[in-house]
C-alpha cells in the first residue's frame, strides 16, 4: 500500500541520485548489464541505496544498477504502461495492495519457485505476502511494512493512575474510560478511520469482502464484521473525534499536540508531526500495539508498505531476480528497517528495530497484519469508499445491519470487474 494511505509520513528522506546513472540500459561494451530499478520517493535513503549498490556491484561485477526515483502520484498508470512496453524497468517497487492490479495485466514474472525454495516465503509478514500472491502465484516480494500503533501521552496516563499500557481490548476500554474525563479525551478516533475498523473486523473473524468462484462480494453485514464495528463505536465514544470525517480532517497529530488527548491510533512517524507542533511533548510520548481480544497477541492491523516486482519484459530477468533476492534478504532487511524505521519482511528480523520504541511496537503489531481484499478492483473501492459513510451512519444512530447491507452492496458493485 502506498505510504500516503497511512495518512502520516513514516520517514523524511531526501531524493537520491546514484552512481551508474550515466549508463545506458542493456549491456555495455565491457559486457556489463545495466539493471534499472524503480524505487518510490521516501522509501529508502540516499545512504542506504548507495550502500546497497556498492555491495551488490562488488558481489556482481558484471552488473551495474541504475535506480530511478518515482513519485507516488500517477504511479499506477506509469507502471501499467511500463509493463506493456518494450523498455520496461527490471525491478519495480509497488505498494503491497497494488500487486493484484498489476498482475491482472499479465505482465509480471512468476517468482513462486524462488519464494518457496530460496527466500523463506512461509515466514514473511502476511500483510505483505498475501497481496503479492494472486491465484496462488507469488508476484510481489515483501520489502518493508508499516502499520498503526497506539501513540499515548505518558503524563495523562500517569495522572489517571495507569502504569502499564493495556494488552487486551477490555483493558483498553477500561483505561480509555478513565482517561476520558475532566475535559480530556480518552482517545481521539475519527469516525471514518476505516483502516482501524478493518483490524477490529479481522480480529472478530470477519472480512471487508469475500471471494467465491472468482467474484467478490461485500461482507460488512456478517455477524463478525458487525461485532468489529460495535467495538469501534464503543471506543470512538470515549473521545470527541468527528463522526463524519477521517483521521486527516483535521490532522489528528494536530489535535493530539494540544495536550488534551490521551491516545491516537497512527503510524509511529506521526510523533514527528506531534513534536513539531508541540515541542514540550518530546519525551512524553509512548507507543503500544493495538490490543487484541486476549493478551496472547496484539490486535490485527492493516499493513501498508511495499513489494518488489519483476516485469516479464525485463531485459535482465536473472539479474533482476538477484536484486530482489538481495533487497529481501536478512542483511538488507535489517539495514533498511534500522535506517528507515520500517518493519522488516519477517518477524524474526524485528530485533533490528528494538531500540526504536515506536517501530518496535509497530513490529509487534505487524505480526498480526493484514491487507485489503486481494482484488484488482480494490483501487476503485478506495476512490469511492462506501465504508466511510457506513461508519458515520452507525456512529450517528442508524441500524448497523441495514447500513452494513447498503455498504456491502456498493462494495460488491465496485469489485465487479
XYZ file of C-alpha atoms in Angstrom:
417
model
C 0.000 0.000 0.000
C 1.207 3.456 -0.735
C 2.752 5.342 2.155
C 0.219 8.131 1.639
C -2.600 5.747 2.579
C -1.150 5.591 6.068
C -2.034 9.295 6.414
C 1.274 10.140 8.087
C 4.870 10.355 6.932
C 6.699 7.257 8.082
C 10.047 8.859 7.336
C 11.505 12.012 5.900
C 14.360 11.432 3.479
C 15.968 13.222 0.614
C 15.550 12.219 -3.008
C 18.558 10.294 -4.187
C 20.896 10.057 -7.111
C 23.030 7.011 -7.578
C 26.316 6.010 -9.154
C 25.824 4.361 -12.544
C 23.079 6.770 -13.640
C 25.028 7.601 -16.762
C 24.955 4.024 -18.015
C 22.647 3.134 -20.859
C 20.060 0.368 -20.479
C 21.102 -3.029 -21.729
C 24.559 -4.465 -21.909
C 27.606 -2.217 -22.152
C 30.585 -2.673 -24.392
C 32.512 -4.144 -21.479
C 29.953 -6.916 -21.054
C 28.205 -5.394 -18.035
C 24.415 -5.470 -17.715
C 22.689 -2.312 -16.524
C 19.715 -3.213 -14.343
C 17.130 -0.468 -13.930
C 15.342 -0.301 -10.571
C 12.364 1.941 -9.834
C 12.067 2.883 -6.168
C 9.413 5.158 -4.743
C 10.145 8.542 -3.242
C 10.865 8.384 0.501
C 11.192 4.583 0.561
C 14.961 4.436 1.060
C 17.576 6.990 2.000
C 20.402 8.043 -0.268
C 22.914 6.374 2.068
C 21.038 3.080 2.069
C 20.815 2.908 -1.715
C 24.455 3.793 -2.118
C 25.476 1.111 0.404
C 23.349 -1.474 -1.328
C 24.621 -0.516 -4.779
C 28.279 -0.699 -3.787
C 27.805 -4.053 -2.108
C 25.742 -5.535 -4.931
C 28.044 -4.396 -7.712
C 31.078 -5.670 -5.811
C 29.456 -9.105 -5.499
C 28.200 -8.988 -9.106
C 30.985 -7.364 -11.174
C 29.076 -7.808 -14.432
C 26.068 -5.799 -13.212
C 25.533 -2.075 -12.825
C 22.460 -0.742 -11.015
C 20.583 2.292 -12.182
C 17.993 3.471 -9.647
C 15.271 5.888 -10.676
C 13.084 7.527 -8.036
C 9.357 7.654 -8.787
C 6.562 9.802 -7.345
C 3.507 8.091 -5.854
C 1.173 10.439 -7.705
C 0.281 8.869 -11.026
C 2.445 5.799 -10.470
C -0.324 3.317 -11.272
C -0.673 4.494 -14.848
C 3.109 4.724 -15.269
C 3.738 1.187 -14.033
C 0.849 -0.148 -16.107
C 2.343 1.402 -19.226
C 5.814 0.116 -18.384
C 4.585 -3.454 -18.027
C 3.354 -3.465 -21.619
C 6.222 -1.500 -23.144
C 9.327 -2.815 -24.817
C 11.516 -0.832 -22.429
C 10.298 -1.906 -19.005
C 12.493 -1.423 -15.916
C 13.877 -4.599 -14.417
C 12.690 -4.215 -10.809
C 9.814 -2.048 -9.570
C 8.775 -1.156 -6.040
C 4.980 -1.073 -5.757
C 2.503 -0.628 -2.940
C 1.689 -4.045 -1.470
C -2.023 -3.786 -2.279
C -1.301 -2.664 -5.832
C 0.157 -6.021 -6.862
C -3.191 -7.621 -7.899
C -3.997 -4.853 -10.382
C -0.552 -5.171 -11.990
C -0.790 -8.956 -12.024
C -4.082 -8.685 -13.888
C -2.173 -7.195 -16.832
C -0.277 -10.454 -17.279
C 2.984 -8.521 -17.247
C 4.607 -9.791 -14.033
C 7.207 -12.505 -13.616
C 6.183 -15.531 -11.544
C 8.517 -15.680 -8.517
C 6.770 -18.512 -6.694
C 9.551 -21.072 -7.017
C 12.264 -18.771 -5.677
C 9.961 -17.622 -2.875
C 9.255 -21.135 -1.663
C 12.628 -22.712 -2.326
C 15.106 -19.961 -1.508
C 13.550 -16.926 0.141
C 11.585 -18.362 3.084
C 8.181 -17.109 1.991
C 6.420 -19.059 4.746
C 7.998 -16.655 7.246
C 7.010 -13.395 5.529
C 4.604 -10.963 7.148
C 1.142 -11.936 5.883
C 0.151 -8.325 5.271
C 2.909 -8.062 2.668
C 2.996 -11.607 1.329
C -0.732 -12.167 0.821
C -1.472 -9.259 -1.530
C 1.642 -10.199 -3.504
C 0.180 -13.663 -4.106
C -2.531 -13.758 -6.761
C -4.328 -17.024 -7.515
C -1.515 -18.968 -5.881
C 1.267 -17.216 -7.788
C 3.783 -15.064 -5.909
C 4.379 -11.938 -7.980
C 5.152 -9.435 -5.209
C 8.112 -9.974 -2.883
C 7.766 -8.239 0.518
C 10.189 -5.362 1.009
C 9.063 -3.331 4.037
C 5.995 -2.781 6.167
C 4.402 -0.089 8.307
C 1.253 -0.195 10.391
C -0.622 1.680 13.054
C 0.065 1.585 16.777
C -1.397 3.473 19.711
C 0.531 6.660 20.491
C -0.174 7.875 24.006
C 0.589 10.774 26.329
C 2.579 9.374 29.248
C 1.682 12.298 31.530
C -2.050 11.781 31.046
C -1.706 8.040 31.618
C 0.238 8.700 34.824
C -2.319 11.230 36.070
C -5.033 8.608 35.592
C -3.019 6.063 37.586
C -2.335 3.862 34.563
C 1.190 2.498 34.918
C 1.248 -0.024 32.057
C -0.314 0.098 28.595
C -3.313 -2.190 28.119
C -2.795 -5.547 26.447
C -6.418 -6.563 25.820
C -9.420 -4.818 24.327
C -11.265 -4.981 27.644
C -8.367 -3.296 29.474
C -8.125 -0.738 26.677
C -11.767 0.262 27.046
C -11.454 0.470 30.853
C -8.292 2.585 30.715
C -9.652 4.830 27.987
C -12.786 5.478 30.023
C -10.575 6.550 32.978
C -8.681 8.901 30.699
C -11.847 10.388 29.217
C -12.595 12.874 31.985
C -12.137 16.457 33.097
C -12.264 17.911 29.610
C -9.678 15.464 28.311
C -10.330 12.903 25.610
C -9.566 9.273 26.371
C -8.859 8.757 22.702
C -9.216 10.818 19.559
C -10.656 8.440 16.971
C -12.185 9.915 13.837
C -15.440 8.334 12.746
C -14.233 7.287 9.298
C -10.882 5.693 10.151
C -11.720 2.601 8.140
C -8.202 1.145 8.290
C -8.518 0.888 12.077
C -12.021 -0.549 11.731
C -10.637 -3.190 9.372
C -8.381 -4.501 12.135
C -11.286 -4.830 14.551
C -13.315 -6.690 11.912
C -10.431 -9.078 11.205
C -9.978 -9.696 14.936
C -13.577 -10.862 15.091
C -13.049 -13.257 12.187
C -14.770 -11.033 9.648
C -13.760 -9.594 6.296
C -14.400 -6.421 4.324
C -15.225 -8.519 1.278
C -15.244 -12.225 0.458
C -14.320 -14.097 -2.709
C -16.274 -17.012 -4.086
C -15.865 -18.524 -7.528
C -13.680 -15.642 -8.591
C -16.244 -12.978 -7.657
C -16.000 -10.590 -4.710
C -18.908 -9.533 -2.517
C -19.069 -7.040 0.338
C -19.087 -8.688 3.774
C -19.757 -5.869 6.229
C -23.144 -7.295 7.236
C -21.796 -10.581 8.634
C -22.084 -11.065 12.401
C -18.290 -10.940 12.780
C -17.936 -7.702 10.842
C -20.782 -6.151 12.810
C -19.034 -7.068 16.068
C -15.936 -5.252 14.826
C -17.998 -2.152 14.103
C -19.670 -2.374 17.519
C -16.270 -2.327 19.237
C -15.200 0.631 17.110
C -18.317 2.511 18.235
C -17.582 1.796 21.905
C -14.021 3.056 21.594
C -14.856 6.068 19.459
C -17.385 7.266 22.046
C -14.564 7.736 24.599
C -13.422 10.934 22.923
C -14.672 13.741 20.739
C -13.484 12.596 17.329
C -15.738 13.730 14.455
C -18.192 11.086 13.317
C -18.292 12.279 9.719
C -14.588 12.688 8.885
C -11.415 10.632 8.731
C -8.172 11.000 10.683
C -6.792 13.558 8.237
C -9.684 16.015 8.710
C -8.427 17.641 10.830
C -4.985 16.023 11.047
C -5.106 14.000 14.254
C -1.486 14.869 15.083
C -2.517 18.497 15.456
C -5.380 17.563 17.777
C -3.121 15.365 19.909
C -0.469 18.090 20.081
C -2.812 20.331 22.095
C -2.135 18.097 25.086
C -5.704 17.139 25.999
C -5.888 13.845 24.093
C -4.562 10.700 25.765
C -4.292 8.439 22.686
C -4.472 8.277 18.924
C -4.082 5.339 16.529
C -1.429 6.167 13.947
C 1.899 5.119 12.475
C 4.810 5.942 14.800
C 6.123 8.534 12.356
C 3.177 10.725 13.375
C 5.194 11.532 16.502
C 7.389 13.826 14.403
C 4.410 15.962 13.457
C 3.203 15.991 17.066
C 6.564 17.112 18.423
C 6.926 19.739 15.727
C 3.603 21.243 16.754
C 4.260 20.771 20.488
C 7.971 20.504 21.376
C 7.011 20.169 25.049
C 5.648 16.694 24.301
C 9.057 15.389 23.256
C 9.926 12.548 25.612
C 6.336 12.252 26.796
C 5.082 10.001 24.009
C 4.696 6.258 24.408
C 3.686 3.505 22.000
C 1.947 0.166 22.242
C 0.443 -2.244 19.693
C -3.296 -2.054 19.123
C -4.560 -4.507 21.772
C -6.181 -7.780 20.776
C -9.050 -9.688 22.300
C -6.609 -11.503 24.607
C -3.145 -10.686 25.904
C -1.702 -13.591 23.919
C -1.240 -11.454 20.823
C -1.854 -7.893 19.616
C -4.868 -6.965 17.562
C -4.999 -7.238 13.797
C -3.866 -4.168 11.880
C -3.820 -3.026 8.302
C -0.322 -3.440 6.877
C 0.903 -0.826 4.460
C 4.233 -0.980 2.733
C 5.868 -2.133 -0.457
C 6.554 -5.227 -2.507
C 9.089 -5.720 -5.296
C 8.021 -6.992 -8.713
C 9.894 -8.015 -11.882
C 8.238 -7.268 -15.233
C 8.094 -10.148 -17.697
C 9.529 -7.781 -20.298
C 12.673 -7.165 -18.248
C 15.734 -7.497 -20.430
C 17.729 -8.825 -17.477
C 15.496 -11.272 -15.650
C 18.285 -13.237 -13.972
C 19.989 -10.103 -12.670
C 16.654 -8.556 -11.652
C 15.726 -11.615 -9.597
C 19.124 -11.404 -7.913
C 18.485 -7.756 -6.990
C 15.116 -8.699 -5.467
C 16.720 -11.586 -3.609
C 19.282 -9.288 -2.015
C 16.863 -6.468 -1.138
C 14.610 -9.023 0.566
C 17.486 -10.783 2.356
C 18.056 -10.677 6.110
C 21.118 -8.438 5.784
C 19.438 -5.691 3.797
C 16.079 -6.040 5.533
C 17.728 -5.323 8.880
C 19.687 -2.436 7.392
C 16.592 -0.883 5.807
C 14.497 -1.337 8.962
C 17.102 0.293 11.214
C 17.792 3.087 8.741
C 14.208 3.976 7.843
C 12.261 2.863 10.957
C 10.342 0.271 8.967
C 9.195 -3.214 9.866
C 11.290 -5.889 8.100
C 9.565 -8.530 5.985
C 9.958 -11.309 8.566
C 9.059 -11.093 12.285
C 12.312 -12.873 13.167
C 14.230 -9.826 11.912
C 12.405 -7.336 14.140
C 15.315 -7.188 16.600
C 16.821 -4.644 14.215
C 14.366 -2.022 15.497
C 14.142 -2.942 19.184
C 15.964 0.248 20.114
C 13.257 2.360 18.481
C 10.202 2.348 20.747
C 7.623 3.265 18.118
C 8.986 0.963 15.445
C 9.335 -1.902 17.926
C 5.656 -1.553 18.862
C 4.820 -1.434 15.165
C 6.806 -4.621 14.534
C 4.936 -6.472 17.287
C 1.630 -5.471 15.749
C 2.801 -6.308 12.232
C 2.851 -9.997 13.089
C -0.973 -9.746 13.072
C -1.045 -7.557 9.984
C -3.468 -7.990 7.119
C -4.073 -6.317 3.788
C -7.186 -5.208 1.965
C -9.043 -7.717 -0.244
C -6.805 -9.127 -2.945
C -8.863 -7.817 -5.853
C -7.572 -5.880 -8.876
C -10.605 -3.630 -8.408
C -9.794 -2.559 -4.845
C -8.439 0.789 -6.037
C -11.968 1.582 -7.219
C -13.238 0.946 -3.690
C -10.762 3.373 -2.157
C -11.627 6.005 -4.768
C -15.332 5.848 -3.858
C -15.184 4.301 -0.420
C -18.591 3.141 0.878
C -17.079 2.018 4.194
C -16.686 5.616 5.378
C -20.361 6.681 5.138
C -21.339 3.319 6.621
C -19.251 4.064 9.697
C -20.753 7.530 10.045
C -24.246 6.099 9.731
C -23.672 3.612 12.555
C -21.978 6.174 14.798
C -24.874 8.585 14.365
C -27.549 6.054 15.279
C -28.535 4.182 12.116
C -29.306 0.487 12.348
C -25.914 -1.222 11.907
C -27.183 -4.207 9.918
C -29.170 -2.082 7.482
C -26.270 0.330 6.971
C -23.871 -2.592 6.535
C -26.055 -4.196 3.880
C -26.182 -0.945 1.936
C -22.409 -0.531 2.098
C -21.805 -4.178 1.227
C -23.972 -3.868 -1.874
C -21.922 -0.907 -3.008
C -18.683 -2.810 -2.311
C -19.931 -5.692 -4.445
C -20.734 -3.359 -7.320
C -17.311 -1.693 -7.154
C -15.480 -5.015 -7.014
C -17.266 -6.424 -10.059
C -14.782 -6.197 -12.975
